[in-house]
PDB file of C-alpha atoms and ligand atoms in Angstrom:
ATOM      1  CA  MET A   1     -49.856 -22.852 -12.074  1.00 52.00           C
ATOM      2  CA  SER A   2     -49.987 -24.349 -15.227  1.00 56.00           C
ATOM      3  CA  THR A   3     -51.759 -23.428 -18.871  1.00 57.00           C
ATOM      4  CA  MET A   4     -54.691 -24.651 -19.949  1.00 65.00           C
ATOM      5  CA  SER A   5     -54.674 -26.035 -23.165  1.00 76.00           C
ATOM      6  CA  ALA A   6     -57.649 -25.764 -25.896  1.00 93.00           C
ATOM      7  CA  SER A   7     -56.189 -28.874 -28.257  1.00 97.00           C
ATOM      8  CA  THR A   8     -55.517 -32.370 -25.826  1.00 98.00           C
ATOM      9  CA  ILE A   9     -52.482 -34.252 -26.659  1.00 98.00           C
ATOM     10  CA  ILE A  10     -53.112 -38.692 -26.032  1.00 99.00           C
ATOM     11  CA  THR A  11     -50.352 -39.849 -24.725  1.00 99.00           C
ATOM     12  CA  VAL A  12     -50.619 -43.817 -25.329  1.00 99.00           C
ATOM     13  CA  ALA A  13     -47.625 -46.293 -23.295  1.00 99.00           C
ATOM     14  CA  PRO A  14     -48.777 -49.049 -24.785  1.00 99.00           C
ATOM     15  CA  THR A  15     -46.773 -52.111 -22.956  1.00 98.00           C
ATOM     16  CA  GLY A  16     -45.120 -51.051 -19.245  1.00 98.00           C
ATOM     17  CA  ALA A  17     -42.535 -53.661 -18.204  1.00 98.00           C
ATOM     18  CA  GLU A  18     -45.438 -55.067 -15.432  1.00 97.00           C
ATOM     19  CA  SER A  19     -47.686 -56.751 -16.561  1.00 98.00           C
ATOM     20  CA  ALA A  20     -46.938 -60.282 -18.893  1.00 98.00           C
ATOM     21  CA  LYS A  21     -49.037 -61.164 -21.917  1.00 98.00           C
ATOM     22  CA  GLU A  22     -50.872 -63.889 -20.522  1.00 98.00           C
ATOM     23  CA  ALA A  23     -52.813 -61.632 -17.957  1.00 98.00           C
ATOM     24  CA  ASN A  24     -54.139 -59.950 -21.603  1.00 98.00           C
ATOM     25  CA  PRO A  25     -52.918 -61.326 -24.828  1.00 98.00           C
ATOM     26  CA  ALA A  26     -53.709 -58.418 -26.690  1.00 98.00           C
ATOM     27  CA  LEU A  27     -50.653 -56.275 -24.836  1.00 98.00           C
ATOM     28  CA  PRO A  28     -48.369 -55.632 -27.533  1.00 98.00           C
ATOM     29  CA  VAL A  29     -44.834 -57.425 -27.243  1.00 98.00           C
ATOM     30  CA  THR A  30     -43.166 -58.114 -29.950  1.00 98.00           C
ATOM     31  CA  LEU A  31     -41.880 -55.071 -32.271  1.00 98.00           C
ATOM     32  CA  ASP A  32     -44.868 -56.105 -35.211  1.00 98.00           C
ATOM     33  CA  GLU A  33     -47.707 -55.430 -32.297  1.00 98.00           C
ATOM     34  CA  LEU A  34     -45.540 -52.298 -30.749  1.00 98.00           C
ATOM     35  CA  VAL A  35     -45.635 -50.780 -34.262  1.00 99.00           C
ATOM     36  CA  ARG A  36     -50.095 -51.939 -34.898  1.00 98.00           C
ATOM     37  CA  ALA A  37     -49.986 -50.820 -31.737  1.00 99.00           C
ATOM     38  CA  ALA A  38     -48.414 -47.350 -32.441  1.00 99.00           C
ATOM     39  CA  ARG A  39     -50.430 -47.129 -35.790  1.00 99.00           C
ATOM     40  CA  ALA A  40     -53.614 -47.884 -34.837  1.00 99.00           C
ATOM     41  CA  CYS A  41     -53.744 -45.569 -32.066  1.00 99.00           C
ATOM     42  CA  GLN A  42     -52.372 -42.665 -33.859  1.00 99.00           C
ATOM     43  CA  ALA A  43     -55.932 -43.337 -36.117  1.00 99.00           C
ATOM     44  CA  ALA A  44     -57.894 -43.270 -32.654  1.00 99.00           C
ATOM     45  CA  GLY A  45     -56.260 -39.458 -31.139  1.00 98.00           C
ATOM     46  CA  ALA A  46     -53.588 -40.782 -29.729  1.00 99.00           C
ATOM     47  CA  SER A  47     -50.236 -37.948 -30.607  1.00 98.00           C
ATOM     48  CA  MET A  48     -47.644 -39.362 -27.972  1.00 99.00           C
ATOM     49  CA  ILE A  49     -46.349 -42.911 -27.522  1.00 99.00           C
ATOM     50  CA  HIS A  50     -44.523 -44.177 -24.277  1.00 99.00           C
ATOM     51  CA  ILE A  51     -42.406 -47.012 -25.128  1.00 99.00           C
ATOM     52  CA  HIS A  52     -41.253 -49.894 -23.069  1.00 98.00           C
ATOM     53  CA  VAL A  53     -39.534 -53.387 -25.345  1.00 98.00           C
ATOM     54  CA  ARG A  54     -39.374 -56.136 -24.412  1.00 98.00           C
ATOM     55  CA  ASP A  55     -36.898 -59.052 -25.716  1.00 98.00           C
ATOM     56  CA  ALA A  56     -37.806 -62.180 -27.042  1.00 98.00           C
ATOM     57  CA  ALA A  57     -38.821 -64.056 -24.255  1.00 98.00           C
ATOM     58  CA  GLY A  58     -41.229 -61.073 -23.508  1.00 98.00           C
ATOM     59  CA  ARG A  59     -39.671 -60.215 -20.942  1.00 98.00           C
ATOM     60  CA  PRO A  60     -38.848 -56.193 -20.228  1.00 98.00           C
ATOM     61  CA  THR A  61     -35.011 -55.309 -22.014  1.00 98.00           C
ATOM     62  CA  LEU A  62     -33.231 -51.817 -22.684  1.00 98.00           C
ATOM     63  CA  ASP A  63     -31.279 -53.115 -25.111  1.00 98.00           C
ATOM     64  CA  LEU A  64     -30.058 -50.409 -26.933  1.00 98.00           C
ATOM     65  CA  GLY A  65     -29.979 -52.500 -30.210  1.00 98.00           C
ATOM     66  CA  ARG A  66     -33.693 -52.929 -29.459  1.00 98.00           C
ATOM     67  CA  LEU A  67     -34.461 -49.042 -28.773  1.00 99.00           C
ATOM     68  CA  THR A  68     -32.797 -47.426 -31.432  1.00 98.00           C
ATOM     69  CA  ASP A  69     -34.989 -50.538 -34.274  1.00 98.00           C
ATOM     70  CA  THR A  70     -38.625 -49.412 -31.908  1.00 98.00           C
ATOM     71  CA  VAL A  71     -37.984 -46.077 -32.825  1.00 98.00           C
ATOM     72  CA  ALA A  72     -36.969 -46.431 -36.160  1.00 98.00           C
ATOM     73  CA  ALA A  73     -39.777 -47.907 -36.738  1.00 99.00           C
ATOM     74  CA  VAL A  74     -42.488 -46.304 -35.036  1.00 98.00           C
ATOM     75  CA  ARG A  75     -41.042 -43.068 -36.769  1.00 98.00           C
ATOM     76  CA  GLU A  76     -41.295 -44.901 -40.408  1.00 98.00           C
ATOM     77  CA  ALA A  77     -45.293 -46.555 -39.866  1.00 98.00           C
ATOM     78  CA  THR A  78     -46.499 -42.936 -37.597  1.00 98.00           C
ATOM     79  CA  ASP A  79     -46.267 -39.418 -36.886  1.00 98.00           C
ATOM     80  CA  LEU A  80     -45.837 -40.129 -33.028  1.00 98.00           C
ATOM     81  CA  ILE A  81     -43.772 -37.968 -30.729  1.00 98.00           C
ATOM     82  CA  VAL A  82     -41.797 -40.865 -29.742  1.00 98.00           C
ATOM     83  CA  GLN A  83     -41.109 -41.105 -26.086  1.00 99.00           C
ATOM     84  CA  LEU A  84     -38.903 -43.562 -24.541  1.00 99.00           C
ATOM     85  CA  SER A  85     -38.911 -44.912 -20.956  1.00 99.00           C
ATOM     86  CA  THR A  86     -35.939 -44.103 -18.683  1.00 99.00           C
ATOM     87  CA  GLY A  87     -37.643 -45.615 -15.664  1.00 98.00           C
ATOM     88  CA  GLY A  88     -37.460 -49.044 -17.900  1.00 98.00           C
ATOM     89  CA  ALA A  89     -38.375 -51.702 -14.774  1.00 98.00           C
ATOM     90  CA  VAL A  90     -37.665 -51.404 -11.212  1.00 98.00           C
ATOM     91  CA  SER A  91     -34.770 -54.401 -11.564  1.00 97.00           C
ATOM     92  CA  ASP A  92     -32.827 -51.965 -13.891  1.00 98.00           C
ATOM     93  CA  PRO A  93     -29.498 -50.548 -13.405  1.00 98.00           C
ATOM     94  CA  PHE A  94     -28.957 -46.593 -13.275  1.00 98.00           C
ATOM     95  CA  GLU A  95     -26.275 -47.273 -16.554  1.00 98.00           C
ATOM     96  CA  ALA A  96     -28.771 -48.670 -19.190  1.00 98.00           C
ATOM     97  CA  ARG A  97     -31.457 -46.210 -17.696  1.00 99.00           C
ATOM     98  CA  LEU A  98     -29.575 -43.387 -19.013  1.00 99.00           C
ATOM     99  CA  ALA A  99     -28.069 -45.357 -22.348  1.00 98.00           C
ATOM    100  CA  VAL A 100     -31.736 -45.580 -23.214  1.00 99.00           C
ATOM    101  CA  LEU A 101     -31.191 -41.693 -24.491  1.00 98.00           C
ATOM    102  CA  ASP A 102     -28.742 -42.857 -27.051  1.00 98.00           C
ATOM    103  CA  ALA A 103     -31.624 -44.772 -29.370  1.00 98.00           C
ATOM    104  CA  GLY A 104     -32.780 -40.933 -30.318  1.00 98.00           C
ATOM    105  CA  PRO A 105     -36.110 -41.162 -29.601  1.00 98.00           C
ATOM    106  CA  ASP A 106     -37.804 -37.117 -29.264  1.00 98.00           C
ATOM    107  CA  SER A 107     -38.591 -37.768 -25.486  1.00 98.00           C
ATOM    108  CA  CYS A 108     -37.695 -39.613 -22.901  1.00 98.00           C
ATOM    109  CA  SER A 109     -39.821 -39.575 -19.139  1.00 99.00           C
ATOM    110  CA  LEU A 110     -37.605 -39.201 -16.258  1.00 99.00           C
ATOM    111  CA  THR A 111     -39.050 -39.754 -13.381  1.00 99.00           C
ATOM    112  CA  THR A 112     -37.933 -36.635 -10.428  1.00 98.00           C
ATOM    113  CA  GLY A 113     -37.409 -38.670  -7.178  1.00 98.00           C
ATOM    114  CA  THR A 114     -38.162 -42.412  -5.914  1.00 98.00           C
ATOM    115  CA  VAL A 115     -40.892 -44.072  -4.621  1.00 98.00           C
ATOM    116  CA  ASN A 116     -42.644 -47.500  -2.933  1.00 98.00           C
ATOM    117  CA  PHE A 117     -44.009 -48.990  -5.828  1.00 98.00           C
ATOM    118  CA  GLY A 118     -45.968 -52.386  -5.116  1.00 97.00           C
ATOM    119  CA  ASP A 119     -43.679 -54.366  -2.943  1.00 98.00           C
ATOM    120  CA  ASP A 120     -40.825 -53.395  -4.842  1.00 98.00           C
ATOM    121  CA  VAL A 121     -38.705 -49.523  -5.008  1.00 98.00           C
ATOM    122  CA  PHE A 122     -39.019 -47.270  -7.987  1.00 98.00           C
ATOM    123  CA  ALA A 123     -35.351 -45.957  -7.156  1.00 98.00           C
ATOM    124  CA  ASN A 124     -34.009 -42.133  -8.669  1.00 99.00           C
ATOM    125  CA  PRO A 125     -31.618 -40.379  -5.985  1.00 98.00           C
ATOM    126  CA  TRP A 126     -31.174 -36.949  -7.098  1.00 98.00           C
ATOM    127  CA  PRO A 127     -27.324 -37.718  -8.744  1.00 98.00           C
ATOM    128  CA  PHE A 128     -28.832 -40.253 -11.292  1.00 99.00           C
ATOM    129  CA  VAL A 129     -31.716 -37.760 -11.812  1.00 99.00           C
ATOM    130  CA  ALA A 130     -29.493 -34.650 -12.884  1.00 99.00           C
ATOM    131  CA  GLU A 131     -27.584 -36.398 -14.383  1.00 99.00           C
ATOM    132  CA  LEU A 132     -30.171 -37.598 -16.738  1.00 99.00           C
ATOM    133  CA  TYR A 133     -32.057 -34.230 -16.927  1.00 99.00           C
ATOM    134  CA  GLN A 134     -28.033 -32.653 -18.077  1.00 98.00           C
ATOM    135  CA  ARG A 135     -27.312 -35.683 -20.600  1.00 98.00           C
ATOM    136  CA  THR A 136     -31.426 -34.911 -22.113  1.00 98.00           C
ATOM    137  CA  GLN A 137     -30.493 -30.948 -22.128  1.00 98.00           C
ATOM    138  CA  ALA A 138     -27.124 -32.014 -23.967  1.00 98.00           C
ATOM    139  CA  LEU A 139     -28.697 -34.070 -26.553  1.00 98.00           C
ATOM    140  CA  GLY A 140     -31.747 -31.712 -27.017  1.00 97.00           C
ATOM    141  CA  ILE A 141     -34.219 -34.612 -26.061  1.00 98.00           C
ATOM    142  CA  LEU A 142     -37.297 -33.367 -24.271  1.00 98.00           C
ATOM    143  CA  PRO A 143     -37.811 -34.693 -20.594  1.00 98.00           C
ATOM    144  CA  GLU A 144     -41.742 -35.578 -19.322  1.00 99.00           C
ATOM    145  CA  PHE A 145     -41.342 -34.915 -16.283  1.00 99.00           C
ATOM    146  CA  GLU A 146     -43.147 -38.170 -14.444  1.00 99.00           C
ATOM    147  CA  LEU A 147     -44.335 -37.481 -11.106  1.00 99.00           C
ATOM    148  CA  PHE A 148     -45.848 -39.847  -8.769  1.00 98.00           C
ATOM    149  CA  ASP A 149     -46.170 -37.831  -5.710  1.00 98.00           C
ATOM    150  CA  LEU A 150     -45.930 -34.083  -4.530  1.00 98.00           C
ATOM    151  CA  GLY A 151     -42.272 -34.566  -3.760  1.00 98.00           C
ATOM    152  CA  HIS A 152     -41.659 -35.704  -6.796  1.00 98.00           C
ATOM    153  CA  VAL A 153     -43.714 -32.080  -8.238  1.00 98.00           C
ATOM    154  CA  ALA A 154     -40.908 -29.749  -5.489  1.00 98.00           C
ATOM    155  CA  ALA A 155     -38.106 -31.824  -6.976  1.00 98.00           C
ATOM    156  CA  LEU A 156     -38.835 -30.878 -10.907  1.00 98.00           C
ATOM    157  CA  ASP A 157     -38.763 -27.172  -8.928  1.00 98.00           C
ATOM    158  CA  ARG A 158     -35.108 -27.981  -7.475  1.00 98.00           C
ATOM    159  CA  LEU A 159     -34.122 -29.292 -10.754  1.00 98.00           C
ATOM    160  CA  LEU A 160     -34.514 -26.161 -12.835  1.00 98.00           C
ATOM    161  CA  ASP A 161     -33.459 -24.372 -10.534  1.00 98.00           C
ATOM    162  CA  THR A 162     -29.787 -25.759 -10.546  1.00 98.00           C
ATOM    163  CA  TYR A 163     -29.882 -26.918 -13.951  1.00 98.00           C
ATOM    164  CA  GLY A 164     -32.061 -24.631 -15.866  1.00 98.00           C
ATOM    165  CA  PRO A 165     -34.745 -25.371 -18.238  1.00 98.00           C
ATOM    166  CA  PRO A 166     -34.975 -28.511 -20.741  1.00 98.00           C
ATOM    167  CA  ALA A 167     -33.442 -28.523 -24.069  1.00 96.00           C
ATOM    168  CA  GLY A 168     -36.124 -26.856 -26.661  1.00 94.00           C
ATOM    169  CA  GLY A 169     -37.498 -24.882 -23.571  1.00 96.00           C
ATOM    170  CA  ALA A 170     -41.116 -26.743 -22.897  1.00 97.00           C
ATOM    171  CA  VAL A 171     -41.711 -28.218 -19.069  1.00 98.00           C
ATOM    172  CA  HIS A 172     -44.127 -30.524 -19.267  1.00 98.00           C
ATOM    173  CA  ALA A 173     -44.419 -33.454 -16.663  1.00 98.00           C
ATOM    174  CA  ASP A 174     -47.347 -36.330 -16.754  1.00 99.00           C
ATOM    175  CA  PHE A 175     -48.869 -37.390 -13.302  1.00 99.00           C
ATOM    176  CA  VAL A 176     -49.208 -40.691 -12.480  1.00 99.00           C
ATOM    177  CA  LEU A 177     -51.664 -41.256  -9.804  1.00 98.00           C
ATOM    178  CA  GLY A 178     -52.567 -44.600  -8.129  1.00 98.00           C
ATOM    179  CA  VAL A 179     -49.265 -46.246  -7.613  1.00 98.00           C
ATOM    180  CA  PRO A 180     -50.043 -47.986  -4.706  1.00 98.00           C
ATOM    181  CA  GLY A 181     -46.978 -45.776  -2.595  1.00 98.00           C
ATOM    182  CA  GLY A 182     -47.462 -43.041  -4.335  1.00 98.00           C
ATOM    183  CA  MET A 183     -50.373 -40.675  -4.336  1.00 98.00           C
ATOM    184  CA  PRO A 184     -53.600 -42.125  -4.661  1.00 98.00           C
ATOM    185  CA  GLY A 185     -56.068 -41.674  -8.016  1.00 98.00           C
ATOM    186  CA  THR A 186     -58.118 -38.821  -6.581  1.00 98.00           C
ATOM    187  CA  ALA A 187     -58.789 -35.114  -7.750  1.00 98.00           C
ATOM    188  CA  ALA A 188     -57.814 -34.177  -5.166  1.00 98.00           C
ATOM    189  CA  ALA A 189     -53.877 -35.836  -5.671  1.00 98.00           C
ATOM    190  CA  LEU A 190     -54.412 -33.996  -9.218  1.00 98.00           C
ATOM    191  CA  VAL A 191     -55.178 -30.580  -7.633  1.00 98.00           C
ATOM    192  CA  ALA A 192     -52.772 -30.568  -5.064  1.00 98.00           C
ATOM    193  CA  GLY A 193     -49.624 -31.984  -7.509  1.00 98.00           C
ATOM    194  CA  VAL A 194     -51.234 -29.541 -10.738  1.00 98.00           C
ATOM    195  CA  ALA A 195     -51.190 -26.313  -8.329  1.00 98.00           C
ATOM    196  CA  MET A 196     -47.077 -26.913  -7.383  1.00 98.00           C
ATOM    197  CA  LEU A 197     -46.080 -27.076 -11.041  1.00 98.00           C
ATOM    198  CA  PRO A 198     -43.697 -24.343 -12.033  1.00 98.00           C
ATOM    199  CA  ALA A 199     -45.833 -21.281 -14.508  1.00 97.00           C
ATOM    200  CA  GLY A 200     -45.808 -22.465 -18.283  1.00 96.00           C
ATOM    201  CA  ALA A 201     -45.672 -25.894 -17.242  1.00 98.00           C
ATOM    202  CA  THR A 202     -47.825 -28.187 -19.705  1.00 98.00           C
ATOM    203  CA  TRP A 203     -49.491 -31.357 -18.212  1.00 98.00           C
ATOM    204  CA  SER A 204     -50.921 -34.951 -18.785  1.00 98.00           C
ATOM    205  CA  ALA A 205     -52.133 -36.949 -16.414  1.00 99.00           C
ATOM    206  CA  THR A 206     -52.865 -41.261 -15.466  1.00 98.00           C
ATOM    207  CA  GLY A 207     -54.747 -42.910 -13.501  1.00 98.00           C
ATOM    208  CA  ILE A 208     -52.608 -46.747 -12.611  1.00 98.00           C
ATOM    209  CA  GLY A 209     -56.013 -49.838 -13.582  1.00 97.00           C
ATOM    210  CA  ARG A 210     -59.420 -48.248 -11.340  1.00 97.00           C
ATOM    211  CA  SER A 211     -58.323 -44.696 -11.092  1.00 98.00           C
ATOM    212  CA  SER A 212     -58.286 -44.261 -14.828  1.00 98.00           C
ATOM    213  CA  VAL A 213     -61.368 -43.178 -16.089  1.00 98.00           C
ATOM    214  CA  PRO A 214     -62.098 -40.385 -13.066  1.00 98.00           C
ATOM    215  CA  VAL A 215     -58.347 -39.018 -13.394  1.00 98.00           C
ATOM    216  CA  MET A 216     -58.326 -38.809 -16.648  1.00 98.00           C
ATOM    217  CA  LEU A 217     -62.161 -37.060 -16.264  1.00 98.00           C
ATOM    218  CA  ALA A 218     -60.099 -34.211 -13.118  1.00 98.00           C
ATOM    219  CA  ALA A 219     -57.480 -33.945 -15.674  1.00 98.00           C
ATOM    220  CA  LEU A 220     -60.551 -32.746 -18.816  1.00 98.00           C
ATOM    221  CA  SER A 221     -61.724 -30.759 -16.430  1.00 97.00           C
ATOM    222  CA  MET A 222     -58.344 -29.036 -15.410  1.00 97.00           C
ATOM    223  CA  GLY A 223     -57.164 -28.313 -18.580  1.00 97.00           C
ATOM    224  CA  GLY A 224     -54.654 -31.021 -18.983  1.00 98.00           C
ATOM    225  CA  HIS A 225     -53.331 -34.087 -21.529  1.00 98.00           C
ATOM    226  CA  LEU A 226     -54.293 -37.220 -20.945  1.00 98.00           C
ATOM    227  CA  ARG A 227     -52.410 -40.125 -20.527  1.00 99.00           C
ATOM    228  CA  VAL A 228     -53.889 -43.976 -21.293  1.00 99.00           C
ATOM    229  CA  GLY A 229     -52.556 -47.068 -22.126  1.00 98.00           C
ATOM    230  CA  MET A 230     -52.333 -50.893 -20.997  1.00 98.00           C
ATOM    231  CA  GLU A 231     -48.980 -49.696 -19.197  1.00 98.00           C
ATOM    232  CA  ASP A 232     -51.263 -48.116 -16.545  1.00 98.00           C
ATOM    233  CA  THR A 233     -54.507 -50.900 -17.505  1.00 98.00           C
ATOM    234  CA  LEU A 234     -55.237 -53.657 -18.797  1.00 98.00           C
ATOM    235  CA  SER A 235     -59.048 -53.285 -18.354  1.00 98.00           C
ATOM    236  CA  TYR A 236     -61.343 -50.858 -19.821  1.00 98.00           C
ATOM    237  CA  GLY A 237     -63.519 -51.873 -17.218  1.00 97.00           C
ATOM    238  CA  PRO A 238     -64.969 -53.680 -14.281  1.00 96.00           C
ATOM    239  CA  LYS A 239     -63.519 -58.202 -15.579  1.00 96.00           C
ATOM    240  CA  ARG A 240     -63.490 -56.437 -18.778  1.00 98.00           C
ATOM    241  CA  PRO A 241     -60.177 -57.018 -20.049  1.00 98.00           C
ATOM    242  CA  ALA A 242     -59.041 -54.033 -22.960  1.00 98.00           C
ATOM    243  CA  ARG A 243     -59.824 -54.988 -26.146  1.00 98.00           C
ATOM    244  CA  ASP A 244     -56.229 -53.724 -26.834  1.00 99.00           C
ATOM    245  CA  ASN A 245     -54.376 -50.068 -26.393  1.00 99.00           C
ATOM    246  CA  ALA A 246     -56.710 -48.543 -29.152  1.00 99.00           C
ATOM    247  CA  GLU A 247     -59.497 -49.034 -27.305  1.00 99.00           C
ATOM    248  CA  LEU A 248     -58.488 -46.941 -24.400  1.00 99.00           C
ATOM    249  CA  VAL A 249     -57.383 -44.351 -26.825  1.00 99.00           C
ATOM    250  CA  GLU A 250     -60.685 -44.069 -28.539  1.00 99.00           C
ATOM    251  CA  ARG A 251     -62.334 -43.430 -24.915  1.00 98.00           C
ATOM    252  CA  ALA A 252     -59.806 -40.850 -24.077  1.00 99.00           C
ATOM    253  CA  ALA A 253     -60.706 -39.147 -27.389  1.00 98.00           C
ATOM    254  CA  ARG A 254     -64.536 -39.014 -27.371  1.00 98.00           C
ATOM    255  CA  LEU A 255     -64.557 -37.762 -23.617  1.00 98.00           C
ATOM    256  CA  ALA A 256     -61.856 -35.203 -25.077  1.00 98.00           C
ATOM    257  CA  GLY A 257     -64.361 -34.285 -27.744  1.00 98.00           C
ATOM    258  CA  GLU A 258     -67.278 -34.490 -24.895  1.00 98.00           C
ATOM    259  CA  ALA A 259     -64.967 -31.857 -22.406  1.00 97.00           C
ATOM    260  CA  PHE A 260     -64.345 -29.112 -26.366  1.00 97.00           C
ATOM    261  CA  ARG A 261     -60.657 -30.260 -25.912  1.00 97.00           C
ATOM    262  CA  PRO A 262     -60.334 -32.534 -29.505  1.00 98.00           C
ATOM    263  CA  THR A 263     -56.993 -34.634 -29.508  1.00 98.00           C
ATOM    264  CA  ALA A 264     -54.793 -32.357 -30.688  1.00 98.00           C
ATOM    265  CA  SER A 265     -52.622 -34.236 -34.081  1.00 98.00           C
ATOM    266  CA  PRO A 266     -49.359 -35.100 -33.897  1.00 98.00           C
ATOM    267  CA  ALA A 267     -47.582 -31.915 -35.618  1.00 98.00           C
ATOM    268  CA  ARG A 268     -50.133 -29.604 -33.347  1.00 98.00           C
ATOM    269  CA  ALA A 269     -48.597 -31.707 -30.583  1.00 98.00           C
ATOM    270  CA  ARG A 270     -45.545 -30.761 -31.310  1.00 98.00           C
ATOM    271  CA  GLU A 271     -46.194 -27.020 -31.094  1.00 97.00           C
ATOM    272  CA  ILE A 272     -47.065 -27.347 -27.583  1.00 97.00           C
ATOM    273  CA  LEU A 273     -43.979 -28.819 -26.970  1.00 98.00           C
ATOM    274  CA  ASN A 274     -42.180 -27.039 -28.323  1.00 97.00           C
ATOM    275  CA  LEU A 275     -40.822 -29.712 -30.875  1.00 97.00           C
ATOM    276  CA  SER A 276     -41.644 -28.960 -34.184  1.00 87.00           C
ATOM    277  CA  GLN A 277     -37.860 -27.350 -34.927  1.00 73.00           C
ATOM    278  CA  ARG A 278     -36.199 -31.366 -33.504  1.00 60.00           C
ATOM    279  CA  ARG A 279     -37.378 -33.743 -36.222  1.00 51.00           C
TER     280      ARG A 279
HETATM  281  N1  LIG B   1     -41.792 -49.215 -14.727  1.00 88.44           N
HETATM  282  C1  LIG B   1     -41.648 -48.997 -13.648  1.00 88.44           C
HETATM  283  C2  LIG B   1     -40.883 -49.065 -12.670  1.00 88.44           C
HETATM  284  C3  LIG B   1     -41.274 -45.003 -16.655  1.00 88.44           C
HETATM  285  O1  LIG B   1     -41.977 -45.423 -17.532  1.00 88.44           O
HETATM  286  O2  LIG B   1     -40.284 -43.773 -17.141  1.00 88.44           O
HETATM  287  C4  LIG B   1     -40.834 -47.425 -14.767  1.00 88.44           C
HETATM  288  C5  LIG B   1     -42.121 -46.674 -15.150  1.00 88.44           C
HETATM  289  C6  LIG B   1     -41.798 -45.228 -15.129  1.00 88.44           C
HETATM  290  O3  LIG B   1     -42.495 -46.889 -16.049  1.00 88.44           O
HETATM  291 ZN1  LIG B   2     -43.274 -46.098 -18.618  1.00 88.44          ZN
END
């Protein structure tokens, strides 16, 4: 069982590695665009940001210099909890994904198992997952366990049993539902996943594409936190491109308020995730 939360942490995932700017020109791909998006999303109610960066040509990169500059710039401009993606793009090598931690984020994503990802494979073999987890422990970085499939929830248990609790003690997971190859973006899948979480874990959920709003409503009704953003959907609704990331955060904040689960400030989110002492 997991913990019900009175307030809602909204994580914004503004960019991702899969979409091109041509698909929606509001997708932030430069550092300046990312920082502006981060500021607007904090103002709209976000308390954490999940970051993928792009190179000068707008392609996804794990370049350590860019990642380090990005962490510094987002910290300078906002109070958001800074989470870097260690998932990167499906083509990124394991060593580069491990090295992401050297950019010094507050948190990092950590997917606990392999999953089909459209026509590709998002590879997370156990030795890599174990190595990444132990590095987060050594460096005091909060892992957010990305769960695309029910087997990933079981693997999270295995990780904790084998290597002990995360740095800071908080177990925080994010269900990513609706990836072709993973769990579907349905309330039933979310209920099944949440029931398997370790006691006391906190969690958020995001639905890819058109499952975004249904998953958001299910998560709110179950006491979970939310992730939204243009990494997961470029649209606000059918045939209606998102104006920008802040618009998606605004809707999440509005629905959280309607559910009497108002947004958590970045400071409150740090308390919930036991991050207060670590910045
Ligand atoms: N881009 C996907 C292959 C993460 O950020 O950790 C992996 C992903 C998960 O987005
Ligand atoms: Zn990501």
